[in-house]
C-alpha positions as MATLAB code, in Angstrom:
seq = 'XXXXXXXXXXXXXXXXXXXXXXXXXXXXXXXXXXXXXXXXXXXXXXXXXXXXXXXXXXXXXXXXXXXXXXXXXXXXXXXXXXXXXXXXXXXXXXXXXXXXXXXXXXXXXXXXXXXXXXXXXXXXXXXXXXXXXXXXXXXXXXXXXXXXXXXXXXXXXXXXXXXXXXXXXXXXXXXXXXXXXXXXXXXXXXXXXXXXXXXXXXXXXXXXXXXXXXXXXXXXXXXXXXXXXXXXXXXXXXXXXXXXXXXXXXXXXXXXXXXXXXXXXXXXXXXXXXXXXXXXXXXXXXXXXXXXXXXXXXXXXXXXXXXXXXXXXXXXXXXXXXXXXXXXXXXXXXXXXXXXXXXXXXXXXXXXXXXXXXXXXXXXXXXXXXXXXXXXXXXXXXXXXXXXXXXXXXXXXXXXXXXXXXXXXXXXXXXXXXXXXXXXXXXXXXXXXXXXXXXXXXXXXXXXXXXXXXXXXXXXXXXXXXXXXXXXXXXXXXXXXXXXXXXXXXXXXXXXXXXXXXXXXXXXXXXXXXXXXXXXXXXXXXXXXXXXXXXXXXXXXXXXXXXXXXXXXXXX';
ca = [
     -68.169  -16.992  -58.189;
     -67.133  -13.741  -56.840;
     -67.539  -10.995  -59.610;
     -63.974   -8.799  -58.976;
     -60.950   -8.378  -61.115;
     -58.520  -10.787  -58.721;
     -55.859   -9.357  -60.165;
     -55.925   -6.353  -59.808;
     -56.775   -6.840  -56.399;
     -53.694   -8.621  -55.883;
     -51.274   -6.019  -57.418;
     -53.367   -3.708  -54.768;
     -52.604   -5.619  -51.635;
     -48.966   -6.128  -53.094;
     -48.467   -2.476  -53.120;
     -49.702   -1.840  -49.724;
     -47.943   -0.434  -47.128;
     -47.784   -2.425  -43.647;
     -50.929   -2.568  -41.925;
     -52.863   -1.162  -45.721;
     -53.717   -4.636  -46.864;
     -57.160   -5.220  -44.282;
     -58.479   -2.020  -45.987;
     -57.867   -3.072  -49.482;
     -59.415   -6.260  -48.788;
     -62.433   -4.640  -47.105;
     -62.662   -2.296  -49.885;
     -62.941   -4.604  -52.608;
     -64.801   -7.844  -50.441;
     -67.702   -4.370  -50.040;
     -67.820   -3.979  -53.755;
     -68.106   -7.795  -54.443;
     -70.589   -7.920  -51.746;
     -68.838  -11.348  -49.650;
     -66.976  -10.925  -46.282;
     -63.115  -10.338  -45.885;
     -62.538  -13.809  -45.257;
     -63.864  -15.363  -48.286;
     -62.372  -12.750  -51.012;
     -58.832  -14.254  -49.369;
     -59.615  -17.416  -49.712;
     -60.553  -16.322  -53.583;
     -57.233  -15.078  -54.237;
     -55.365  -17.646  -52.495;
     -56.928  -20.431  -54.702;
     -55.857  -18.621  -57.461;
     -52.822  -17.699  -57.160;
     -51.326  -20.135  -54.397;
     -50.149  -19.282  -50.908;
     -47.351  -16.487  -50.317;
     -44.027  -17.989  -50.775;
     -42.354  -17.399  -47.670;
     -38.433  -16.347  -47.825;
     -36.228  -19.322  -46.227;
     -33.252  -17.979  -44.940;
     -30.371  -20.148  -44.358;
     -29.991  -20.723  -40.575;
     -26.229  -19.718  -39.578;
     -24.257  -21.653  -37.123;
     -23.802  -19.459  -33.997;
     -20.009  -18.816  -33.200;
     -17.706  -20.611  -31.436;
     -17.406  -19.758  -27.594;
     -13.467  -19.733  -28.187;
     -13.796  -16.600  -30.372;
     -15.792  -15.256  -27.835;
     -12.967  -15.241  -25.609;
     -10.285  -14.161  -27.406;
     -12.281  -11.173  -27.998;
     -12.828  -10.722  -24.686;
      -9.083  -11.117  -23.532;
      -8.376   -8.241  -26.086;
     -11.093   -5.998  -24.723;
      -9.661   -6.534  -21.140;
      -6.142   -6.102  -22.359;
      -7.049   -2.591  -23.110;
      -8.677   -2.126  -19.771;
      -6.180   -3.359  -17.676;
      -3.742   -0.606  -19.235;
      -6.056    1.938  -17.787;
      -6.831    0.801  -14.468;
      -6.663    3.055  -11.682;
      -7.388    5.970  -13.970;
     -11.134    7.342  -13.610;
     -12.173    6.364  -17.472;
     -11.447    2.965  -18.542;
     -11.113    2.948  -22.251;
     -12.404   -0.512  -24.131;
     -10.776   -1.238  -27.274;
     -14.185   -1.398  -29.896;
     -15.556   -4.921  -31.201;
     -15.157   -4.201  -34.742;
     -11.372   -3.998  -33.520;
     -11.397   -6.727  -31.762;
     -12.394   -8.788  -34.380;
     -10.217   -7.134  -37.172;
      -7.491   -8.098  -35.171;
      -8.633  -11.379  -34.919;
      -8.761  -11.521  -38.627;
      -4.985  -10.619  -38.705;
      -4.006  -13.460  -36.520;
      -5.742  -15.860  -38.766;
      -8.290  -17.641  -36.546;
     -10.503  -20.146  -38.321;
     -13.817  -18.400  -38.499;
     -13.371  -15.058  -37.235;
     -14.091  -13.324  -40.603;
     -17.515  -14.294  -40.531;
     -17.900  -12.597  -36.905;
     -20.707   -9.504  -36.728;
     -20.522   -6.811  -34.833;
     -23.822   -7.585  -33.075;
     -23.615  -11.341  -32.483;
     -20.315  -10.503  -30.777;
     -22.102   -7.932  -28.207;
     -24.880  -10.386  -27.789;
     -22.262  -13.218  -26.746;
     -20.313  -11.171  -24.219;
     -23.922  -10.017  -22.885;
     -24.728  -13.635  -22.568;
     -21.798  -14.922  -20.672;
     -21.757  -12.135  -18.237;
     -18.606  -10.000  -19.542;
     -20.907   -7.147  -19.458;
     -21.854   -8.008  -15.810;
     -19.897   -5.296  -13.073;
     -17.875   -6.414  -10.227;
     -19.832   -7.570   -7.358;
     -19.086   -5.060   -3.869;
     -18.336   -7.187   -1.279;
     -18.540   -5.342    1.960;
     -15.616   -6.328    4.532;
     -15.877   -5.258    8.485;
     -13.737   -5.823   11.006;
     -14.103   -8.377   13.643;
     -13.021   -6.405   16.533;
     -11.812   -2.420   17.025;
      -8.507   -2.058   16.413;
      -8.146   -4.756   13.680;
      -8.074   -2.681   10.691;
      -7.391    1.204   10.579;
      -8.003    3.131    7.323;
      -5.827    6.320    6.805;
      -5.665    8.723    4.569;
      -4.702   12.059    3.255;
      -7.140   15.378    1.291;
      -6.680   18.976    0.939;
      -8.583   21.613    2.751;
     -11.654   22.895    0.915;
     -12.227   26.186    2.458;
      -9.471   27.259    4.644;
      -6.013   27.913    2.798;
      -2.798   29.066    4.119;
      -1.752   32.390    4.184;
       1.195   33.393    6.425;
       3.122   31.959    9.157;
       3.703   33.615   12.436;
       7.000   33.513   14.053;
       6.000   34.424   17.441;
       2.881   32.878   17.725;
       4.629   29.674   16.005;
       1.767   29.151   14.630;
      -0.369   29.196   10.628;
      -2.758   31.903    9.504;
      -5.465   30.472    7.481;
      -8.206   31.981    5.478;
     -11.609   31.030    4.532;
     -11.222   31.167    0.841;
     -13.489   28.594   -1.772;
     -10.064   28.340   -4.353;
      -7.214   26.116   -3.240;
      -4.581   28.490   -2.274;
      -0.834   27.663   -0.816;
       1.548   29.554    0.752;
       5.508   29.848   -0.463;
       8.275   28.850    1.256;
      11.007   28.421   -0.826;
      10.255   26.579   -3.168;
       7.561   24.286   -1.284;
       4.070   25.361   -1.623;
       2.367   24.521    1.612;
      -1.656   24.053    1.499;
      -3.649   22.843    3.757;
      -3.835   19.107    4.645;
      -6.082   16.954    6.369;
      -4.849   13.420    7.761;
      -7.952   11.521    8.652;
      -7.922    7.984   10.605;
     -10.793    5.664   11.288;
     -10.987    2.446   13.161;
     -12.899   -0.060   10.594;
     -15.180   -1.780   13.141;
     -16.637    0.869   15.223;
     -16.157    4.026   12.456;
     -14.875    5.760   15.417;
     -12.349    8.742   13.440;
      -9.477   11.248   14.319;
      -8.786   13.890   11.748;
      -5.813   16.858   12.230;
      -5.050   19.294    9.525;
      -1.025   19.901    8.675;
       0.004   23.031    6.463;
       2.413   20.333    4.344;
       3.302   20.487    0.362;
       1.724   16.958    0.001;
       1.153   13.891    1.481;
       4.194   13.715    3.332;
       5.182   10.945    5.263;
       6.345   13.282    8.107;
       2.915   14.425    8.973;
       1.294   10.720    8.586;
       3.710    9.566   11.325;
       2.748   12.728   13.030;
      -0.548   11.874   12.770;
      -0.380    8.386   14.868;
       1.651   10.000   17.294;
      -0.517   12.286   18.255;
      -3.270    9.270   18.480;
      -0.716    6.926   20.837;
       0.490    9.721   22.819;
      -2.592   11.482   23.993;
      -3.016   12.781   27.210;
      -5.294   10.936   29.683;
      -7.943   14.176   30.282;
      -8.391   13.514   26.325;
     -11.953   12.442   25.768;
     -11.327   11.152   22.682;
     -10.979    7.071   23.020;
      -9.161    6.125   19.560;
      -5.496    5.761   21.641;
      -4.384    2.245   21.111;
      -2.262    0.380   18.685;
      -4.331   -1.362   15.308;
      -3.051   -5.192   14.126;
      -3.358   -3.577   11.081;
      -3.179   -0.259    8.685;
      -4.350    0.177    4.981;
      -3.823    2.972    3.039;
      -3.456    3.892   -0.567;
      -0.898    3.542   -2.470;
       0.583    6.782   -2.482;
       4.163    8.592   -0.997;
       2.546    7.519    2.712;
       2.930    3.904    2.716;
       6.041    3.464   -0.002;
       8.673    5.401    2.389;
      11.393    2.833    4.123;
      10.834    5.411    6.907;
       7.263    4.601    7.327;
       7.494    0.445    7.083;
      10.711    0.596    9.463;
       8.299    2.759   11.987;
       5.424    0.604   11.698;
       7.677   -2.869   11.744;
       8.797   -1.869   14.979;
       5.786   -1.893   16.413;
       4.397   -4.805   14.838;
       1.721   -2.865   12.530;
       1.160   -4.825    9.661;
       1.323   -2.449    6.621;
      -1.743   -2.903    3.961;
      -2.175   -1.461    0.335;
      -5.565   -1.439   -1.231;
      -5.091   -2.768   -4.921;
      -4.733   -0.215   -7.626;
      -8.200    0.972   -9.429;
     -10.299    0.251   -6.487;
     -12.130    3.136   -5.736;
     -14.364    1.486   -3.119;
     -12.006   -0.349   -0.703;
     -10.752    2.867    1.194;
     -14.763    3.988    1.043;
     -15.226    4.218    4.837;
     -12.443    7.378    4.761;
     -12.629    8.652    1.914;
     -16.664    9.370    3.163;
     -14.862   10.905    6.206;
     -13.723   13.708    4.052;
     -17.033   14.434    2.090;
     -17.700   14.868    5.834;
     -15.434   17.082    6.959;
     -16.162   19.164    4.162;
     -19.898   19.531    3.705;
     -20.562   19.412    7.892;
     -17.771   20.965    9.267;
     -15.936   23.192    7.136;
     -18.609   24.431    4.939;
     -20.902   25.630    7.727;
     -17.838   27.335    9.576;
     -16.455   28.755    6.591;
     -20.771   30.415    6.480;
     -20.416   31.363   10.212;
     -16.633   32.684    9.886;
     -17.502   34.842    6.501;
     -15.446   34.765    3.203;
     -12.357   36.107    3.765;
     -12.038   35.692    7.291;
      -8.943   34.309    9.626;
      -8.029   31.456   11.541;
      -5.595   30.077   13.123;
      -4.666   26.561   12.374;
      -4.355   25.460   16.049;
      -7.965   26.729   16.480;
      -9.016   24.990   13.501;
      -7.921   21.921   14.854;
      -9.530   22.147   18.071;
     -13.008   22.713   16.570;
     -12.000   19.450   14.146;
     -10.988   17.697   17.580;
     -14.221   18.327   19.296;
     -16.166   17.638   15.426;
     -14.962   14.299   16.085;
     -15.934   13.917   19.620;
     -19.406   14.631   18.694;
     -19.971   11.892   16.093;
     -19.172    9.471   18.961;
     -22.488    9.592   19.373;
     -24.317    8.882   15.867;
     -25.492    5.624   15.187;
     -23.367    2.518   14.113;
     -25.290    1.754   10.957;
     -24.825   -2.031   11.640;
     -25.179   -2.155   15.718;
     -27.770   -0.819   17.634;
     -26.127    1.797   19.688;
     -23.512    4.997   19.087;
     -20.147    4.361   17.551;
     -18.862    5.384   20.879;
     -20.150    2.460   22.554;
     -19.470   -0.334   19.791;
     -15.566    0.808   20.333;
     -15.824    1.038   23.985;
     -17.596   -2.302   24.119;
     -15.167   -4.179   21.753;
     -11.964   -2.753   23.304;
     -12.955   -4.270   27.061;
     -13.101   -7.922   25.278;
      -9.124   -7.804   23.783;
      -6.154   -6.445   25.378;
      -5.264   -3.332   23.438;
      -1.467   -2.263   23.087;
       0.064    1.076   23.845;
       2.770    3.146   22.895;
       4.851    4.611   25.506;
       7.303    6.470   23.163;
       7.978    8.369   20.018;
       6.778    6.508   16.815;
       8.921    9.255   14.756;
      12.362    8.059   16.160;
      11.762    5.157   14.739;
      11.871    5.928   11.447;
      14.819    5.867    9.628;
      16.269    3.766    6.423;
      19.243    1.457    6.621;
      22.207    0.991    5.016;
      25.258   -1.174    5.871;
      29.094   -0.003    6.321;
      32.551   -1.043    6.423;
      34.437    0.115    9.053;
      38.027    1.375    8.532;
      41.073    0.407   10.972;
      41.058    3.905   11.240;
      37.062    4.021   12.621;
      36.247    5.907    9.964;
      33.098    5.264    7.536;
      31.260    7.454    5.178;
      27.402    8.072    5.189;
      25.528   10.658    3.373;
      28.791   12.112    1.945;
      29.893   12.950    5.510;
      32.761   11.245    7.249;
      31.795    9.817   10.472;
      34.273    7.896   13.628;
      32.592    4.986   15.049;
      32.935    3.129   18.221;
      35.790    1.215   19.017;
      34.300   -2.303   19.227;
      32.832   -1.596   15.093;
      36.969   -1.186   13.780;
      37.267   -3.321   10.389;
      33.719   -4.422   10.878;
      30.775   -4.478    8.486;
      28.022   -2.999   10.414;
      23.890   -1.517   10.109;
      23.828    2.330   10.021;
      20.783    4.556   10.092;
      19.977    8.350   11.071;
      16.909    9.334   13.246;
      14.680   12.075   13.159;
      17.329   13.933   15.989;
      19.768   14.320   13.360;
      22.168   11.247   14.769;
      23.514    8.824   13.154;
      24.070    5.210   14.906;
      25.871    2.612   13.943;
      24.520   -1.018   15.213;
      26.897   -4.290   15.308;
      25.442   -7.206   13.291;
      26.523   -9.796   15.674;
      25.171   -8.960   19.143;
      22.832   -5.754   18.114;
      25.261   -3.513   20.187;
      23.915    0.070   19.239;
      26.452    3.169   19.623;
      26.015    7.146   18.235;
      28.346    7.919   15.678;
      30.163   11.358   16.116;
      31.985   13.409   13.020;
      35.670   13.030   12.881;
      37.926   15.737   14.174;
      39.742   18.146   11.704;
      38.243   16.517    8.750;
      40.176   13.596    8.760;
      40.482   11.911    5.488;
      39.861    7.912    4.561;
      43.278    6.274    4.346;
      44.352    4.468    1.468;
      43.294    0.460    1.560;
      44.598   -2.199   -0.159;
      42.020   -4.148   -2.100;
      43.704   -7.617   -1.946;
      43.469   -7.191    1.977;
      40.306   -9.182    3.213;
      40.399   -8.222    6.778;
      40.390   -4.376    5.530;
      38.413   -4.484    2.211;
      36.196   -2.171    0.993;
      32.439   -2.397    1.427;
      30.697   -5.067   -0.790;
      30.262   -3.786   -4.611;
      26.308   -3.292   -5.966;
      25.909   -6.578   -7.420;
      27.417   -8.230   -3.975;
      24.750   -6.299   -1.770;
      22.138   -7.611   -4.735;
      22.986  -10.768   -4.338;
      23.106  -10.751   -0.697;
      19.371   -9.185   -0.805;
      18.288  -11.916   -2.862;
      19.513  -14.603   -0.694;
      17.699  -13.291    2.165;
      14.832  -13.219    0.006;
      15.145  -16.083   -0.726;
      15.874  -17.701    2.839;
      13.019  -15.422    3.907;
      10.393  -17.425    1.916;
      11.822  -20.849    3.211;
       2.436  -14.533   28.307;
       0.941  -12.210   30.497;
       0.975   -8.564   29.978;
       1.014   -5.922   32.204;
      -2.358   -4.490   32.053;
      -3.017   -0.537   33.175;
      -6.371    0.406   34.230;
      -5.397    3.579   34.266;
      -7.300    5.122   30.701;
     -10.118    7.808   31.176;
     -13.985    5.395   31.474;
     -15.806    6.461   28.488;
     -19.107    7.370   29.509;
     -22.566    7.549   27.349;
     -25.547    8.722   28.894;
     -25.963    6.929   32.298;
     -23.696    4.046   31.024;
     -20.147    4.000   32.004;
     -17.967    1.644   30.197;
     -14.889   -0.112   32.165;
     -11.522    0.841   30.820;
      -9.860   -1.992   28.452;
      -6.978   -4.058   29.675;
      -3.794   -2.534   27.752;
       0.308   -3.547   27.713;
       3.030   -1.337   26.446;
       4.604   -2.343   23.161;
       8.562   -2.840   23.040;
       9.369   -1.397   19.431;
      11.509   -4.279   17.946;
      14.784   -3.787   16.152;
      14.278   -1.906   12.596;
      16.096   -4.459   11.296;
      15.440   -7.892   10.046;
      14.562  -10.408   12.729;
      18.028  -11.851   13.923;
      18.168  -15.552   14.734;
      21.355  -17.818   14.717;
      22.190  -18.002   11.035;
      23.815  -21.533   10.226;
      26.005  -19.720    7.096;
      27.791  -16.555    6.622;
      25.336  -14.355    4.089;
      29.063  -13.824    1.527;
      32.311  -15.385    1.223;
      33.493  -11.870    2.037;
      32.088  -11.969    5.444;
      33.300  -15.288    5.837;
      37.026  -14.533    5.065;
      36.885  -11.772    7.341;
      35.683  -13.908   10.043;
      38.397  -16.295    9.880;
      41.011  -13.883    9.419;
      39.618  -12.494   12.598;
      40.100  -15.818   14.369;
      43.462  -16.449   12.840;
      44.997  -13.635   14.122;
      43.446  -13.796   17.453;
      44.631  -17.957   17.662;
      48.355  -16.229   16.606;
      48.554  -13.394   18.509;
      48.801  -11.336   15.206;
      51.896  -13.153   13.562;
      49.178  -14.504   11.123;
      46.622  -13.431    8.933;
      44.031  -15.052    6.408;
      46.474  -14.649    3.566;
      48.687  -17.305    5.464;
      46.032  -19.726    5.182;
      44.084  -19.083    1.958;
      44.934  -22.601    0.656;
      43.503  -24.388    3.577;
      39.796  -22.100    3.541;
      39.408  -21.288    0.317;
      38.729  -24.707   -1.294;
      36.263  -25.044    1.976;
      34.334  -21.308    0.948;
      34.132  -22.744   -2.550;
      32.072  -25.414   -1.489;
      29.818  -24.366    1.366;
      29.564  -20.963    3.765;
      28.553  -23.435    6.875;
      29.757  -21.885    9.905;
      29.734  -24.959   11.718;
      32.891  -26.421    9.114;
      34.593  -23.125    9.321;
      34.411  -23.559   13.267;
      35.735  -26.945   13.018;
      38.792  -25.990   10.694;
      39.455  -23.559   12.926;
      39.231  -25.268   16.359;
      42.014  -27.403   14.273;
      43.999  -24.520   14.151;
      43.595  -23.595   17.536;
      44.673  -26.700   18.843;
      47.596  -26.499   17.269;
      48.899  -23.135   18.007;
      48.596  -24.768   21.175;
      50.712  -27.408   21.025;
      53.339  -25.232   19.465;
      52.799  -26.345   15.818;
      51.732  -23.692   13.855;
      54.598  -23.182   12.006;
      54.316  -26.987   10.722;
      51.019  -26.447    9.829;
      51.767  -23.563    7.946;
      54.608  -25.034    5.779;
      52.074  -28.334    5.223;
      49.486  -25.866    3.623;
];
């Protein structure tokens, strides 16, 4: 029998701290003279064994609750993507709201289990980067558009035609007007080889002006240019800023058959391969000729763009970091193994937005608030106009594509009254009539050898000398939509003015379309086929021939 006060011995070790209860065993097994062990044992028959606590084992939540909290946390995100901080709505939040819908269970939801759930099915987890690359050069051009770091604008020179500039760290613009012109950088790279061609524009923004400017200068250089990046891309992506949204821009590209590309809003990393071109530009060229020049210094901006030219021309010969030789000769390789396109004339007069007219008996037709005289063959005709970059405005037939400059009326003639009930004469279509027309289209939208010329500069590496690729001129295509034979007339409108066309050429001008409303109008009510309309017609036709119009006319 072990001579101690159990007891007390017990109250001891109940009183200890964590990790206190060996000593006060070792204390009092010393004083009873017996080992650790068996004073436990002691105490245990005594007393019993510790009671443990038995918690009541919870049911884990269901995975649907899960997900609802999840859809509310991404709710909250998707209102802030594209801005550089994502705000999450909280959990406790989440699942307060939940609580206010009612969902069976969700008031017995913890903050923590929550967390631990979206942890576990991978909500937590971040996008995986995919990294795309072009199959061949010229697939896929990346363009873009960033502000000088270290030269700014300070006065332009009238004889010299030409920007001052000066190396300044601040962000600095020059006044004119009411445009403040900085400094901008337009900055192209070819996706597959990282071959790049950067010019700086003293522009207000990213104006759409100097990103056409831009690829002409690219399709139009001279042949002494070393520089190879000359030919036409399948394809260009951009952001989505005042570049690519311009009708000016799409009607340019369209006509050369460059297929126009956004990247999607919030993704930082697909327009990665520029947007690295201009930490470039700034930390290895600017920066150390901004040391070199001084603060403070001057510069002309065609200078400055002749040391970016040659900038460029020198990192031809880095390292592709997939291939195993210079960018240079990855694009000079790839280009010999496709036929690349050219340009032979001026992307910018291309460029232009359309709108459609009705032209008066009188020729006349309004466009930008100006009064305008078209040709001849356009009188009491709905036609395509558009103004190019020259200032002119042309006026295009819908029928045969006939294109003709418009010239302003003499003496400032005015329009002439017109009677609306007249259909060969009407006004232009009304909003909701060029909607609807818009739609339709929309709607009905959904439903050889080239000449090659050998004649581009070699580029040369080293003591390799790489053969010139086979090119052939592009014909820009009509701005417009692509016209094929339509089987029906796009309004009733058009239609009526069609036949009255026909009617008075079949009478010689004794008739018109209001002669014959009865006979076409129950026809336009049911279909705009062209091919019935021509029939009814030819009917007419045959009988002016045989002297029977007047019959007809009394029948109807």
């Amino acid at each position: 029998m072990i001579n101690a006060d159990l007891e007390q011995i017990k109250r001891e070790l109940e009183a200890a701290g964590h990790g206190g209860k060996s000593a006060v065993l070792d204390y009092h097994a010393g004083l009873a003279g017996v080992s650790r062990v068996t004073l436990y044992r002691a105490i245990q028959k005594k007393f019993g064994s510790s009671r443990e606590v038995q918690r009541e084992r919870r049911v884990d939540v269901d995975d649907v609750l899960i997900r609802e909290v999840a859809k509310i946390k991404e709710q909250g995100r998707m209102l802030t993507r594209g801005a550089d901080v994502q705000r999450e709505l909280s959990t406790s939040d989440c699942i307060r709201m939940l609580v206010d819908k009612g969902l069976a269970g969700a008031d017995h939801l913890t903050v923590s289990t929550v967390n631990r759930r979206l942890e576990q099915i991978g909500y937590r987890e971040r996008d995986p980067k995919v990294r795309v690359e072009a199959p061949y050069a010229n697939r896929v051009w990346q363009m873009d558009f960033s502000r000088s770091k270290y030269f700014q604008l300070r006065k332009w020179d009238p004889a010299r035609r030409d920007f001052l500039m000066k190396v300044h760290g601040r962000e600095l613009h020059y006044k004119v007007n009411d445009a403040r012109m900085r400094t901008w950088i337009t900055s192209v790279v070819d996706e597959y080889s990282r071959v790049e061609a950067c010019h700086a524009f003293a522009a207000s923004g990213e104006s759409w002006v100097i990103g056409l400017d831009m690829l002409h200068r690219i399709f139009n250089r001279e042949p002494s240019d070393p520089h190879p990046l000359r030919h036409v891309p399948e394809r260009l992506k951009t952001d989505n800023g005042a570049f690519i949204k311009r009708a000016e821009v799409r009607a340019a590209l369209d006509a050369f058959g460059i297929e126009c590309k956004r990247t999607r809003p919030g993704n930082h990393d697909s327009q990665g391969k520029i947007e690295k071109r201009f930490s470039i530009i700034w930390n290895k060229f600017e920066l150390p000729l901004a040391i070199r020049l001084g603060a403070g210094s001057n510069i002309w901006l065609s200078e400055y763009n002749e040391l970016l030219h040659e900038f460029t021309i020198e990192r031809l010969s880095l390292e592709h970091p997939l291939f195993f030789e210079t960018r240079g000769a990855t694009y000079a390789r790839s280009v010999q193994s496709r036929v690349q396109l050219t340009i032979e004339s001026d992307i910018l007069q291309h460029a232009f937005r359309v709108d459609y007219r009705t032209v008066a008996d009188t020729l006349l037709f309004s466009f930008g608030g100006l009064a305008y005289r078209a040709p001849y063959w356009a009188q009491n005709r709905r036609v395509r106009v558009y103004r190019n970059l020259n200032g002119q405005v042309l006026v295009e037939s819908i029928e045969d594509g006939r294109i003709e400059a418009a010239v302003p009326p003499a003496n400032g003639e005015k329009f002439p009254h017109r009677d609306l009930d007249d259909f060969e004469h009407g006004p232009a279509a009304t909003y909701r009539q060029q909607i609807e027309t818009e739609l339709g289209q929309e709607a009905r939208a959904k439903a050889g050898n080239p000449d090659t010329d050998r004649g581009w500069l070699m580029y040369q590496e080293g003591n390799k000398i790489f053969m010139p690729p086979r090119t052939a001129a592009v014909d820009p295509a009509s701005p417009f939509e692509e016209r094929k034979e339509e089987t029906e007339y796009r309004s009733a409108d058009l239609a009526r003015v069609a036949i009255g066309a026909a009617i008075y050429e079949i009478s010689e001008g004794e008739w018109t379309y209001d002669d014959f409303r009865e006979t076409f109008e129950p026809i336009l009510a049911v279909t705009l086929s062209k091919e019935t309309v021509a029939r009814k017609i030819e009917d007419l036709r045959t009988a002016a021939r045989s002297q029977r119009m007047g019959v007809i006319r009394n029948n109807n």
